[in-house]
């Protein structure tokens, strides 16, 4: 079957979505908010759609991509830092002690990230991330990260944009990391990425003004922070919002309790064959409270097994 | 003369700009960055233009509009706060002691602003601001604030957007205040406004999640902060940036020292007849260092007297 064109006549816009009630719910929401004269019509400037990133737009197993990147960076930079051989958490990384790595605490994760991803300008950091992405592969699937993006969600982003929506990412991950790839992976420009962030410092020692990312944490865009981050940057409640874990709970609650038509979407990782099956038992992408809230609020739960005809891109994906 | 259509054949896009070297500089910059195949071509996603607000997009005399709004709010709310009759700075406001008001210190200005503009949701605050704008008038000119927007800058915003630019505001003023009017005054949506801000709080006492602006200052978007605010929210150096005071210095320096074609603009208030003439001697819109830096960096200085055929809208302006 040709997965890129629907032959059912229902909708050619979301070819990798099966014709289930989930797809119908998406299409009928978009139709009603874009139909001029309808009581549910939403003017284009209010058509804000916000997506979580890890586990919503791309896979998050065995660990968040940003952390896998940081681990590779520690290895790459180790020759310049002989002390790391004896200093935790660096020593575990260099010894490839995967058990220790998978159980890293918050402080250690932050240390690894600030060591590899601060102290430079965003331009410099972009270069490092994109150089890494050229060769890096998901350790479980052996696929490049570009091919670990969910094909149905890629189509959903394009479908919403084609219908006048402005698409945003709101992630617990670092804003700089996602900005380095958001345009080429998702067609989302850097200014439409909201994430956790470090404080910035203005430097002008040599007449060449630069802004450097410091290693002081400024804002954690998770849980309540996700709703606050959106309010701070966008200044509006999104009308469409998608997530996959309890970290998205408040963002979903706040967005979908605004006035007028709202769409809440929760990706449920049910597919142990084509992806991974996990929810309340998983540390990464822990989903429990938000799944219960979905019923209460009427959010659409995407059952990956039933709703997605395809999970990952089938052919080699090139930059959109 | 018909000010809305140029009859010179040079450009119909900026009718309120005289045909001086300033207008030529703007037009030739926009032409070169939008001409495909040219070595100066900038793809649309990098065409970011950022404007200061007070004194750049609208008038800032006798005081910042946000402060004039706050003063009116204090008067409106006074009956509910009998203590204010004896408490500074409220007492001076209620006595209409203008001398005290014009020399208010930073702490007092902040107190007036936090008293009138925090403790509510952005939706509630929008309503208050727009209700005020219906009747409020500039105390020196007697004109509604909508008619205190600079007509040439309004045209410049539209001209840039027509050429694929994304237009932003970066203001030392409060982000919520500007967001309440940015779309109707400037055609700029709330998510393209960067400003000073208070911390936000998530509340969900009654099952109706809300985000409340607290009275704790979070970020001052002025001076170095203006460059940092842009980097934080947009993640890119703008290629076009306009300001009018020393508070815009670092934003201009940082933006225009990026690689490739850049345009820095400084509005010089030279027109004592149609507006006000001020720079280094003024507290509001103090301009000294940035004017000197303009020569060094090659920024375009707008001489209001010579470059603008019209300052304010001539006829009754309606919502765009
Ligand atoms: Ca997630
Ligand atoms: Ca100003």
Coordinates of C-alpha atoms and ligand atoms in Angstrom, one line a residue:
Chain A
X1 CA 0.0 0.0 0.0
X2 CA 1.0 3.5 -0.7
X3 CA 1.1 5.1 2.7
X4 CA 1.5 8.7 1.5
X5 CA -1.8 9.0 -0.2
X6 CA -5.1 7.9 1.2
X7 CA -7.3 6.0 -1.2
X8 CA -10.4 6.0 1.0
X9 CA -11.5 9.5 0.0
X10 CA -11.9 10.5 3.7
X11 CA -8.9 12.8 3.9
X12 CA -5.7 12.9 1.9
X13 CA -4.1 15.1 4.6
X14 CA -3.2 12.6 7.2
X15 CA -2.3 9.5 5.2
X16 CA -0.4 7.7 8.0
X17 CA -3.5 7.9 10.3
X18 CA -5.9 5.0 10.1
X19 CA -9.6 5.9 9.6
X20 CA -10.5 5.6 13.2
X21 CA -12.5 7.9 15.5
X22 CA -9.2 9.6 16.5
X23 CA -8.6 10.8 12.9
X24 CA -12.3 11.9 12.6
X25 CA -12.0 13.9 15.8
X26 CA -8.9 15.7 14.5
X27 CA -10.4 16.4 11.1
X28 CA -13.8 17.6 12.4
X29 CA -12.2 19.9 15.0
X30 CA -10.0 21.5 12.3
X31 CA -13.0 21.8 9.9
X32 CA -15.2 23.5 12.5
X33 CA -12.7 26.1 13.7
X34 CA -11.7 27.0 10.1
X35 CA -15.2 27.3 8.7
X36 CA -16.1 31.0 8.4
X37 CA -19.5 31.8 9.6
X38 CA -19.6 28.8 12.0
X39 CA -20.2 29.5 15.6
X40 CA -17.0 27.6 16.3
X41 CA -14.9 29.6 13.9
X42 CA -11.5 30.7 15.3
X43 CA -9.7 33.5 13.5
X44 CA -6.2 32.5 12.3
X45 CA -4.3 34.6 14.8
X46 CA -5.9 32.5 17.6
X47 CA -5.1 29.2 16.0
X48 CA -2.2 28.3 18.2
X49 CA -1.2 24.6 18.4
X50 CA 1.3 23.4 21.0
X51 CA 3.1 20.1 21.0
X52 CA 5.3 18.4 23.6
X53 CA 8.4 17.0 21.9
X54 CA 9.8 13.8 23.5
X55 CA 7.4 10.9 23.1
X56 CA 4.9 13.2 21.2
X57 CA 6.8 14.2 18.1
X58 CA 9.7 11.7 18.2
X59 CA 10.7 8.6 20.2
X60 CA 12.1 9.0 23.7
X61 CA 13.5 5.5 24.3
X62 CA 15.9 4.4 25.7
X63 CA 16.3 7.9 27.0
X64 CA 15.6 11.5 26.0
X65 CA 17.6 12.3 22.8
X66 CA 19.1 15.4 24.5
X67 CA 20.6 13.1 27.2
X68 CA 22.0 10.7 24.6
X69 CA 23.5 13.7 22.8
X70 CA 25.1 14.9 26.0
X71 CA 26.6 11.4 26.7
X72 CA 28.2 11.4 23.2
X73 CA 29.5 14.8 23.8
X74 CA 31.1 13.8 27.1
X75 CA 32.9 11.0 25.2
X76 CA 34.0 13.4 22.4
X77 CA 35.3 16.0 24.9
X78 CA 36.9 13.5 27.3
X79 CA 40.5 13.8 26.0
X80 CA 40.4 17.5 27.0
X81 CA 39.2 16.6 30.5
X82 CA 41.4 13.9 32.0
X83 CA 39.7 14.5 35.4
X84 CA 36.5 13.1 34.1
X85 CA 37.9 9.6 34.3
X86 CA 37.5 9.7 38.1
X87 CA 34.7 12.2 38.4
X88 CA 31.0 11.2 38.5
X89 CA 28.8 11.1 36.5
X90 CA 31.4 11.4 33.8
X91 CA 33.3 8.3 34.8
X92 CA 30.2 6.1 34.4
X93 CA 29.6 7.5 30.9
X94 CA 33.2 6.9 29.9
X95 CA 33.1 3.3 31.2
X96 CA 29.8 2.9 29.3
X97 CA 28.2 1.7 32.6
X98 CA 24.6 1.8 31.1
X99 CA 22.9 0.7 34.3
X100 CA 24.2 3.8 36.1
X101 CA 23.3 6.0 33.2
X102 CA 19.7 4.9 33.0
X103 CA 19.3 5.6 36.7
X104 CA 21.0 9.0 36.8
X105 CA 19.5 11.5 39.2
X106 CA 18.2 14.9 38.4
X107 CA 21.4 16.7 39.6
X108 CA 23.7 14.4 37.5
X109 CA 21.5 14.8 34.4
X110 CA 21.7 18.6 34.8
X111 CA 25.5 18.4 35.3
X112 CA 25.9 16.4 32.1
X113 CA 23.7 18.9 30.2
X114 CA 25.3 22.0 31.6
X115 CA 28.8 20.7 30.9
X116 CA 28.0 19.9 27.3
X117 CA 25.5 22.5 26.3
X118 CA 26.3 25.8 28.0
X119 CA 29.2 28.3 27.9
X120 CA 28.7 29.1 24.2
X121 CA 26.5 31.1 21.8
X122 CA 23.4 29.5 20.2
X123 CA 25.2 29.6 16.8
X124 CA 28.1 27.5 18.2
X125 CA 25.7 25.1 19.9
X126 CA 23.7 24.7 16.7
X127 CA 26.8 23.7 14.9
X128 CA 27.7 21.0 17.5
X129 CA 24.2 19.5 17.5
X130 CA 23.9 19.4 13.8
X131 CA 27.3 17.9 13.4
X132 CA 26.3 15.2 15.9
X133 CA 23.0 14.5 14.1
X134 CA 24.8 13.7 10.9
X135 CA 26.0 10.4 12.2
X136 CA 24.2 9.7 15.5
X137 CA 21.8 6.8 15.7
X138 CA 19.2 5.6 18.2
X139 CA 21.0 2.9 20.2
X140 CA 18.0 0.6 20.2
X141 CA 16.9 0.9 16.5
X142 CA 20.1 1.9 14.8
X143 CA 18.1 4.6 12.9
X144 CA 19.2 8.2 12.5
X145 CA 17.1 10.5 14.8
X146 CA 15.5 12.1 11.8
X147 CA 13.9 8.8 11.2
X148 CA 12.7 8.5 14.8
X149 CA 10.2 11.3 14.2
X150 CA 6.6 10.1 14.2
X151 CA 5.3 10.2 10.7
X152 CA 1.7 10.8 11.7
X153 CA 2.6 13.7 13.9
X154 CA 4.7 15.2 11.1
X155 CA 1.6 15.0 8.9
X156 CA -0.5 16.5 11.7
X157 CA 1.8 19.5 12.0
X158 CA 1.6 20.1 8.3
X159 CA -2.1 19.6 8.3
X160 CA -2.6 22.2 11.0
X161 CA -0.3 24.7 9.3
X162 CA -2.1 24.2 6.0
X163 CA -5.3 25.2 8.0
X164 CA -3.8 28.4 9.3
X165 CA -2.5 27.2 12.7
X166 CA 0.8 28.4 14.1
X167 CA 2.6 25.3 15.5
X168 CA 4.7 25.5 18.6
X169 CA 6.8 23.0 20.7
X170 CA 6.7 23.2 24.5
X171 CA 9.2 20.8 25.9
X172 CA 10.7 19.9 29.2
X173 CA 13.9 19.6 27.2
X174 CA 16.4 22.4 26.6
X175 CA 15.1 25.1 24.3
X176 CA 18.5 25.5 22.5
X177 CA 18.8 21.8 21.7
X178 CA 15.3 21.6 20.1
X179 CA 15.8 24.9 18.3
X180 CA 18.9 23.5 16.6
X181 CA 16.7 20.9 14.8
X182 CA 13.1 22.1 15.0
X183 CA 13.0 23.7 11.5
X184 CA 14.6 20.8 9.6
X185 CA 12.9 18.1 11.6
X186 CA 9.4 19.6 12.1
X187 CA 9.2 22.8 10.0
X188 CA 9.0 24.8 13.3
X189 CA 11.2 27.9 13.4
X190 CA 13.3 28.5 16.6
X191 CA 11.0 31.3 17.8
X192 CA 8.2 28.8 18.1
X193 CA 10.1 26.5 20.5
X194 CA 9.5 26.9 24.2
X195 CA 11.6 24.8 26.6
X196 CA 13.7 24.6 29.8
X197 CA 16.5 27.2 29.7
X198 CA 19.6 28.5 31.3
X199 CA 20.2 32.1 32.1
X200 CA 21.9 34.1 29.3
X201 CA 24.8 36.5 29.6
X202 CA 25.6 39.5 27.3
X203 CA 29.3 39.8 26.5
X204 CA 31.1 42.5 24.7
X205 CA 34.8 42.3 25.6
X206 CA 36.2 42.7 22.1
X207 CA 33.6 44.8 20.3
X208 CA 31.9 41.7 19.1
X209 CA 28.7 41.4 21.2
X210 CA 27.6 37.9 21.9
X211 CA 25.1 36.2 24.1
X212 CA 26.4 33.2 26.0
X213 CA 24.3 30.5 27.7
X214 CA 25.5 30.3 31.3
X215 CA 25.3 27.1 33.4
X216 CA 22.7 28.7 35.8
X217 CA 19.3 27.1 35.3
X218 CA 16.6 29.8 34.6
X219 CA 13.3 28.0 34.0
X220 CA 12.1 24.4 34.0
X221 CA 9.4 24.0 31.4
X222 CA 7.7 21.0 32.9
X223 CA 4.4 20.4 34.7
X224 CA 2.9 23.7 35.8
X225 CA 6.0 25.2 34.1
X226 CA 4.7 24.1 30.7
X227 CA 1.5 26.2 31.1
X228 CA 3.5 29.1 32.5
X229 CA 6.1 28.9 29.7
X230 CA 3.3 29.1 27.1
X231 CA 1.6 32.0 28.8
X232 CA 5.0 33.8 29.1
X233 CA 6.0 33.4 25.5
X234 CA 2.8 33.2 23.5
X235 CA 0.4 35.2 25.8
X236 CA -2.6 33.1 24.8
X237 CA -4.1 29.7 25.6
X238 CA -3.5 27.4 22.7
X239 CA -6.6 25.9 21.2
X240 CA -4.9 22.6 20.2
X241 CA -2.4 20.9 22.5
X242 CA -0.7 17.5 22.5
X243 CA 1.4 15.6 25.0
X244 CA 2.2 12.1 26.2
X245 CA 3.0 12.2 29.9
X246 CA 2.1 13.6 33.3
X247 CA 4.5 16.5 32.6
X248 CA 1.9 17.7 30.1
X249 CA -1.1 17.5 32.5
X250 CA -1.3 21.2 33.5
X251 CA -0.6 22.4 29.9
X252 CA -3.5 20.3 28.7
X253 CA -5.8 21.2 31.6
X254 CA -5.1 25.0 31.2
X255 CA -5.3 25.0 27.4
X256 CA -8.5 22.9 27.1
X257 CA -10.4 24.8 29.8
X258 CA -10.3 28.1 27.8
X259 CA -13.5 29.3 26.2
X260 CA -14.6 28.1 22.8
X261 CA -13.5 25.0 20.9
X262 CA -10.3 23.3 22.3
X263 CA -8.6 20.0 21.4
X264 CA -6.5 18.0 23.8
X265 CA -4.5 15.1 22.6
X266 CA -2.6 12.5 24.5
X267 CA -0.3 10.0 22.7
X268 CA -0.5 6.6 24.4
X269 CA 2.5 4.4 23.6
X270 CA 0.7 1.1 23.2
X271 CA 2.7 -0.4 20.3
X272 CA 5.3 -2.9 21.5
X273 CA 5.8 -4.2 18.0
X274 CA 6.5 -1.0 16.0
X275 CA 7.6 1.2 18.9
X276 CA 7.4 0.6 22.6
X277 CA 4.6 0.0 25.0
X278 CA 4.7 2.0 28.2
X279 CA 2.8 4.4 30.4
X280 CA 2.6 4.4 34.3
X281 CA 5.4 1.9 34.7
X282 CA 8.0 4.0 32.8
X283 CA 10.3 6.6 34.2
X284 CA 10.7 8.2 30.8
X285 CA 7.4 9.4 29.6
X286 CA 5.5 8.5 32.8
X287 CA 1.8 8.6 32.0
X288 CA -0.8 8.0 34.7
X289 CA -2.6 11.1 36.0
X290 CA -2.9 12.7 32.6
X291 CA -4.5 9.5 31.2
X292 CA -7.2 9.6 33.9
X293 CA -7.7 13.4 33.3
X294 CA -8.2 12.6 29.6
X295 CA -11.6 11.1 30.3
X296 CA -12.7 13.9 32.6
X297 CA -11.7 16.6 30.1
X298 CA -12.6 14.7 26.9
X299 CA -9.1 14.7 25.5
X300 CA -8.5 12.5 22.5
X301 CA -6.2 9.6 23.4
X302 CA -4.1 8.3 20.5
X303 CA -3.8 4.6 20.6
X304 CA -0.6 4.1 18.6
X305 CA -1.4 0.5 17.6
X306 CA -4.9 1.3 16.3
X307 CA -4.6 4.9 15.2
X308 CA -1.3 4.9 13.3
X309 CA -0.9 3.1 10.0
X310 CA 2.7 3.9 10.1
X311 CA 4.9 5.0 13.1
X312 CA 8.2 6.1 11.6
X313 CA 9.0 7.4 8.1
X314 CA 9.3 4.4 5.8
X315 CA 11.8 5.8 3.3
X316 CA 14.9 7.9 3.8
X317 CA 13.7 11.3 4.9
X318 CA 15.3 14.4 3.5
X319 CA 15.1 17.9 4.9
X320 CA 11.6 19.2 4.3
Chain B
X1 CA -1.2 66.5 -1.2
X2 CA -2.4 62.9 -0.9
X3 CA -0.1 61.5 1.7
X4 CA -1.2 57.9 1.2
X5 CA 0.0 57.5 -2.3
X6 CA 3.4 58.5 -3.5
X7 CA 3.3 60.1 -7.0
X8 CA 7.1 60.1 -7.4
X9 CA 7.2 56.5 -8.6
X10 CA 10.0 55.7 -6.1
X11 CA 7.9 53.6 -3.8
X12 CA 4.3 53.4 -3.1
X13 CA 4.9 51.4 0.1
X14 CA 6.1 54.1 2.5
X15 CA 4.0 57.1 1.5
X16 CA 4.6 59.0 4.8
X17 CA 8.3 58.9 4.4
X18 CA 10.0 61.7 2.4
X19 CA 12.2 60.7 -0.4
X20 CA 15.4 61.2 1.6
X21 CA 18.5 58.9 1.9
X22 CA 16.8 57.3 4.9
X23 CA 13.9 56.0 2.8
X24 CA 16.3 54.9 0.1
X25 CA 18.4 53.0 2.7
X26 CA 15.3 51.1 4.0
X27 CA 14.1 50.3 0.5
X28 CA 17.4 49.1 -0.8
X29 CA 18.0 47.0 2.2
X30 CA 14.7 45.3 1.9
X31 CA 15.2 44.8 -1.9
X32 CA 18.6 43.2 -1.5
X33 CA 17.6 40.7 1.3
X34 CA 14.5 39.6 -0.6
X35 CA 16.1 39.2 -4.1
X36 CA 16.6 35.5 -4.7
X37 CA 19.9 34.7 -6.2
X38 CA 21.5 37.8 -4.7
X39 CA 24.5 37.2 -2.3
X40 CA 22.6 39.2 0.3
X41 CA 19.4 37.1 0.0
X42 CA 18.0 36.2 3.4
X43 CA 15.4 33.3 3.5
X44 CA 12.0 34.3 5.0
X45 CA 12.5 32.4 8.2
X46 CA 15.5 34.5 9.1
X47 CA 13.8 37.8 8.2
X48 CA 13.2 38.9 11.8
X49 CA 12.5 42.6 12.5
X50 CA 12.4 43.9 16.0
X51 CA 11.1 47.3 17.2
X52 CA 11.3 49.1 20.4
X53 CA 7.8 50.5 21.3
X54 CA 7.8 53.8 23.3
X55 CA 9.3 56.6 21.2
X56 CA 9.8 54.2 18.2
X57 CA 6.3 53.1 17.3
X58 CA 4.3 55.6 19.3
X59 CA 4.9 58.8 21.3
X60 CA 6.3 58.7 24.8
X61 CA 5.6 62.2 26.0
X62 CA 4.8 63.4 28.7
X63 CA 5.5 59.9 30.1
X64 CA 5.3 56.2 29.0
X65 CA 1.7 55.4 28.1
X66 CA 1.8 52.4 30.5
X67 CA 2.5 54.8 33.4
X68 CA -0.3 57.1 32.3
X69 CA -2.6 54.1 32.2
X70 CA -1.5 53.1 35.7
X71 CA -2.1 56.6 37.1
X72 CA -5.7 56.5 35.6
X73 CA -6.2 53.1 37.1
X74 CA -5.1 54.3 40.6
X75 CA -7.7 57.0 40.3
X76 CA -10.4 54.6 39.1
X77 CA -9.6 52.1 41.9
X78 CA -9.1 54.7 44.7
X79 CA -12.6 54.4 46.2
X80 CA -11.9 50.8 47.1
X81 CA -8.6 51.7 48.7
X82 CA -9.1 54.6 51.2
X83 CA -5.6 54.1 52.6
X84 CA -4.1 55.4 49.3
X85 CA -5.1 59.0 50.3
X86 CA -2.2 58.9 52.8
X87 CA 0.1 56.4 51.2
X88 CA 2.8 57.3 48.6
X89 CA 3.0 57.3 45.7
X90 CA -0.7 56.9 45.5
X91 CA -1.4 60.2 47.5
X92 CA 0.5 62.3 44.9
X93 CA -1.5 60.7 42.1
X94 CA -4.8 61.3 43.8
X95 CA -3.8 65.0 44.5
X96 CA -2.7 65.3 40.8
X97 CA 0.7 66.5 42.0
X98 CA 2.2 66.3 38.5
X99 CA 5.6 67.5 39.6
X100 CA 6.0 64.6 42.0
X101 CA 4.6 62.2 39.3
X102 CA 7.1 63.2 36.7
X103 CA 10.0 62.7 39.0
X104 CA 8.8 59.3 40.4
X105 CA 11.7 56.9 41.2
X106 CA 12.0 53.4 39.9
X107 CA 10.5 51.8 43.0
X108 CA 7.5 54.0 43.0
X109 CA 6.9 53.4 39.3
X110 CA 7.1 49.7 39.9
X111 CA 4.7 49.9 42.8
X112 CA 2.1 51.8 40.7
X113 CA 2.5 49.2 37.9
X114 CA 2.3 46.2 40.1
X115 CA -0.7 47.6 42.0
X116 CA -2.7 48.2 38.8
X117 CA -1.4 45.5 36.5
X118 CA -0.8 42.2 38.4
X119 CA -2.9 39.8 40.4
X120 CA -5.1 38.9 37.4
X121 CA -5.1 36.8 34.3
X122 CA -4.0 38.2 30.9
X123 CA -7.6 38.0 29.7
X124 CA -8.9 40.1 32.6
X125 CA -6.0 42.6 32.1
X126 CA -6.7 42.9 28.4
X127 CA -10.2 43.9 29.2
X128 CA -9.1 46.6 31.5
X129 CA -6.6 48.0 29.1
X130 CA -9.0 48.0 26.2
X131 CA -11.7 49.6 28.2
X132 CA -9.3 52.4 29.2
X133 CA -8.1 52.9 25.6
X134 CA -11.7 53.6 24.5
X135 CA -11.7 57.0 26.2
X136 CA -8.2 57.8 27.2
X137 CA -6.3 60.7 25.6
X138 CA -2.7 61.9 25.6
X139 CA -2.7 64.7 28.2
X140 CA -0.6 67.0 26.0
X141 CA -2.3 66.5 22.6
X142 CA -5.8 65.5 23.6
X143 CA -5.6 62.7 21.0
X144 CA -6.6 59.1 21.6
X145 CA -3.5 56.8 21.9
X146 CA -4.3 55.1 18.7
X147 CA -3.6 58.4 17.0
X148 CA -0.3 58.8 18.7
X149 CA 1.2 55.9 16.7
X150 CA 3.8 57.1 14.2
X151 CA 2.2 56.7 10.8
X152 CA 5.6 56.2 9.0
X153 CA 6.4 53.4 11.4
X154 CA 3.1 51.8 10.9
X155 CA 3.8 51.8 7.2
X156 CA 7.3 50.4 7.7
X157 CA 5.9 47.5 9.7
X158 CA 3.4 46.7 6.9
X159 CA 6.1 47.1 4.3
X160 CA 8.4 44.7 6.1
X161 CA 5.6 42.1 6.6
X162 CA 4.7 42.4 2.9
X163 CA 8.3 41.5 2.2
X164 CA 8.2 38.3 4.3
X165 CA 9.5 39.8 7.6
X166 CA 8.2 38.7 10.9
X167 CA 7.7 41.8 13.0
X168 CA 8.4 41.8 16.8
X169 CA 8.2 44.4 19.6
X170 CA 10.9 44.4 22.2
X171 CA 10.1 46.9 24.9
X172 CA 11.2 47.9 28.3
X173 CA 7.5 48.2 29.1
X174 CA 5.4 45.4 30.5
X175 CA 4.7 42.6 28.0
X176 CA 1.1 42.2 29.1
X177 CA 0.3 45.9 28.5
X178 CA 1.6 45.9 25.0
X179 CA 0.1 42.5 24.1
X180 CA -3.3 44.0 25.0
X181 CA -3.1 46.4 22.1
X182 CA -0.3 45.2 19.7
X183 CA -2.6 43.4 17.3
X184 CA -5.1 46.3 16.9
X185 CA -2.5 49.1 17.0
X186 CA 0.4 47.5 15.0
X187 CA -0.8 44.2 13.5
X188 CA 1.6 42.4 15.8
X189 CA 0.2 39.3 17.6
X190 CA 0.8 38.8 21.3
X191 CA 3.4 36.1 20.7
X192 CA 5.5 38.6 18.9
X193 CA 5.8 40.9 21.8
X194 CA 8.8 40.7 24.2
X195 CA 8.8 43.0 27.3
X196 CA 9.5 43.3 31.0
X197 CA 7.5 40.8 32.9
X198 CA 6.3 39.7 36.3
X199 CA 6.5 36.0 37.5
X200 CA 3.4 33.9 36.6
X201 CA 1.6 31.6 39.0
X202 CA -0.6 28.6 38.0
X203 CA -3.8 28.3 40.0
X204 CA -6.3 25.5 40.0
X205 CA -8.4 25.8 43.2
X206 CA -11.8 25.3 41.7
X207 CA -11.1 23.1 38.7
X208 CA -10.7 26.2 36.4
X209 CA -7.0 26.4 35.8
X210 CA -5.8 30.0 35.4
X211 CA -2.5 31.7 35.2
X212 CA -2.1 34.8 37.3
X213 CA 0.4 37.5 37.0
X214 CA 2.1 37.9 40.4
X215 CA 3.7 41.2 41.7
X216 CA 7.2 39.7 41.7
X217 CA 9.3 41.1 38.9
X218 CA 10.8 38.4 36.7
X219 CA 12.7 40.1 33.9
X220 CA 13.6 43.7 32.9
X221 CA 13.7 43.9 29.2
X222 CA 16.0 47.0 28.9
X223 CA 19.6 47.6 27.9
X224 CA 21.5 44.3 27.9
X225 CA 18.1 42.7 28.9
X226 CA 16.7 43.7 25.5
X227 CA 19.3 41.6 23.6
X228 CA 18.9 38.8 26.1
X229 CA 15.1 38.9 25.9
X230 CA 15.3 38.6 22.1
X231 CA 17.7 35.7 22.3
X232 CA 15.5 33.9 24.9
X233 CA 12.3 34.3 23.0
X234 CA 13.3 34.3 19.3
X235 CA 16.6 32.4 19.5
X236 CA 18.0 34.4 16.5
X237 CA 19.7 37.8 15.9
X238 CA 17.2 40.0 14.1
X239 CA 18.4 41.4 10.8
X240 CA 16.4 44.6 11.2
X241 CA 16.2 46.4 14.5
X242 CA 14.8 49.9 15.5
X243 CA 15.0 51.9 18.7
X244 CA 15.2 55.5 19.9
X245 CA 17.1 55.5 23.2
X246 CA 20.2 54.3 25.1
X247 CA 18.1 51.4 26.3
X248 CA 18.2 50.1 22.8
X249 CA 22.0 50.3 22.5
X250 CA 22.9 46.6 23.2
X251 CA 19.9 45.3 21.2
X252 CA 21.2 47.3 18.2
X253 CA 24.9 46.4 18.7
X254 CA 24.2 42.7 19.1
X255 CA 21.7 42.5 16.2
X256 CA 23.7 44.5 13.7
X257 CA 27.0 42.7 14.4
X258 CA 25.6 39.4 13.2
X259 CA 26.9 38.0 9.9
X260 CA 25.3 39.0 6.6
X261 CA 23.2 42.1 5.9
X262 CA 21.8 43.9 8.9
X263 CA 19.8 47.1 9.4
X264 CA 20.0 49.3 12.5
X265 CA 17.6 52.2 12.9
X266 CA 17.5 55.0 15.5
X267 CA 14.6 57.4 15.7
X268 CA 15.9 60.8 16.5
X269 CA 13.1 63.1 17.9
X270 CA 14.1 66.4 16.2
X271 CA 10.6 67.7 15.5
X272 CA 9.5 70.3 18.1
X273 CA 6.7 71.4 15.8
X274 CA 4.8 68.2 15.0
X275 CA 6.1 66.2 17.9
X276 CA 8.8 66.9 20.5
X277 CA 12.5 67.5 20.2
X278 CA 14.6 65.6 22.7
X279 CA 17.6 63.3 23.1
X280 CA 20.4 63.5 25.7
X281 CA 18.6 66.1 27.9
X282 CA 15.5 64.0 28.4
X283 CA 14.8 61.4 31.1
X284 CA 12.1 59.6 29.0
X285 CA 13.8 58.4 25.8
X286 CA 17.3 59.4 26.9
X287 CA 19.5 59.2 23.7
X288 CA 23.2 59.8 23.9
X289 CA 25.5 56.8 23.7
X290 CA 23.3 55.1 21.1
X291 CA 23.5 58.2 18.8
X292 CA 27.3 58.1 19.0
X293 CA 27.3 54.3 18.4
X294 CA 25.1 54.9 15.3
X295 CA 28.1 56.4 13.4
X296 CA 30.4 53.7 14.4
X297 CA 28.1 50.9 13.4
X298 CA 26.5 52.6 10.4
X299 CA 23.0 52.7 11.7
X300 CA 20.4 54.7 9.9
X301 CA 19.3 57.7 12.0
X302 CA 15.8 58.9 11.3
X303 CA 15.6 62.7 11.5
X304 CA 11.9 63.0 12.2
X305 CA 11.7 66.6 10.8
X306 CA 13.4 65.7 7.5
X307 CA 12.5 62.1 6.9
X308 CA 8.8 62.0 7.9
X309 CA 6.2 63.7 5.7
X310 CA 3.6 62.9 8.3
X311 CA 4.1 62.1 12.0
X312 CA 0.7 61.0 13.3
X313 CA -2.2 59.5 11.4
X314 CA -4.1 62.4 9.7
X315 CA -7.6 61.0 9.7
X316 CA -9.5 59.0 12.2
X317 CA -7.8 55.6 12.3
X318 CA -9.9 52.5 12.6
X319 CA -8.8 49.1 13.7
X320 CA -6.7 47.5 10.9
Ligands
LIG1 CA1 6.9 14.0 26.5
LIG2 CA1 12.0 53.7 23.5

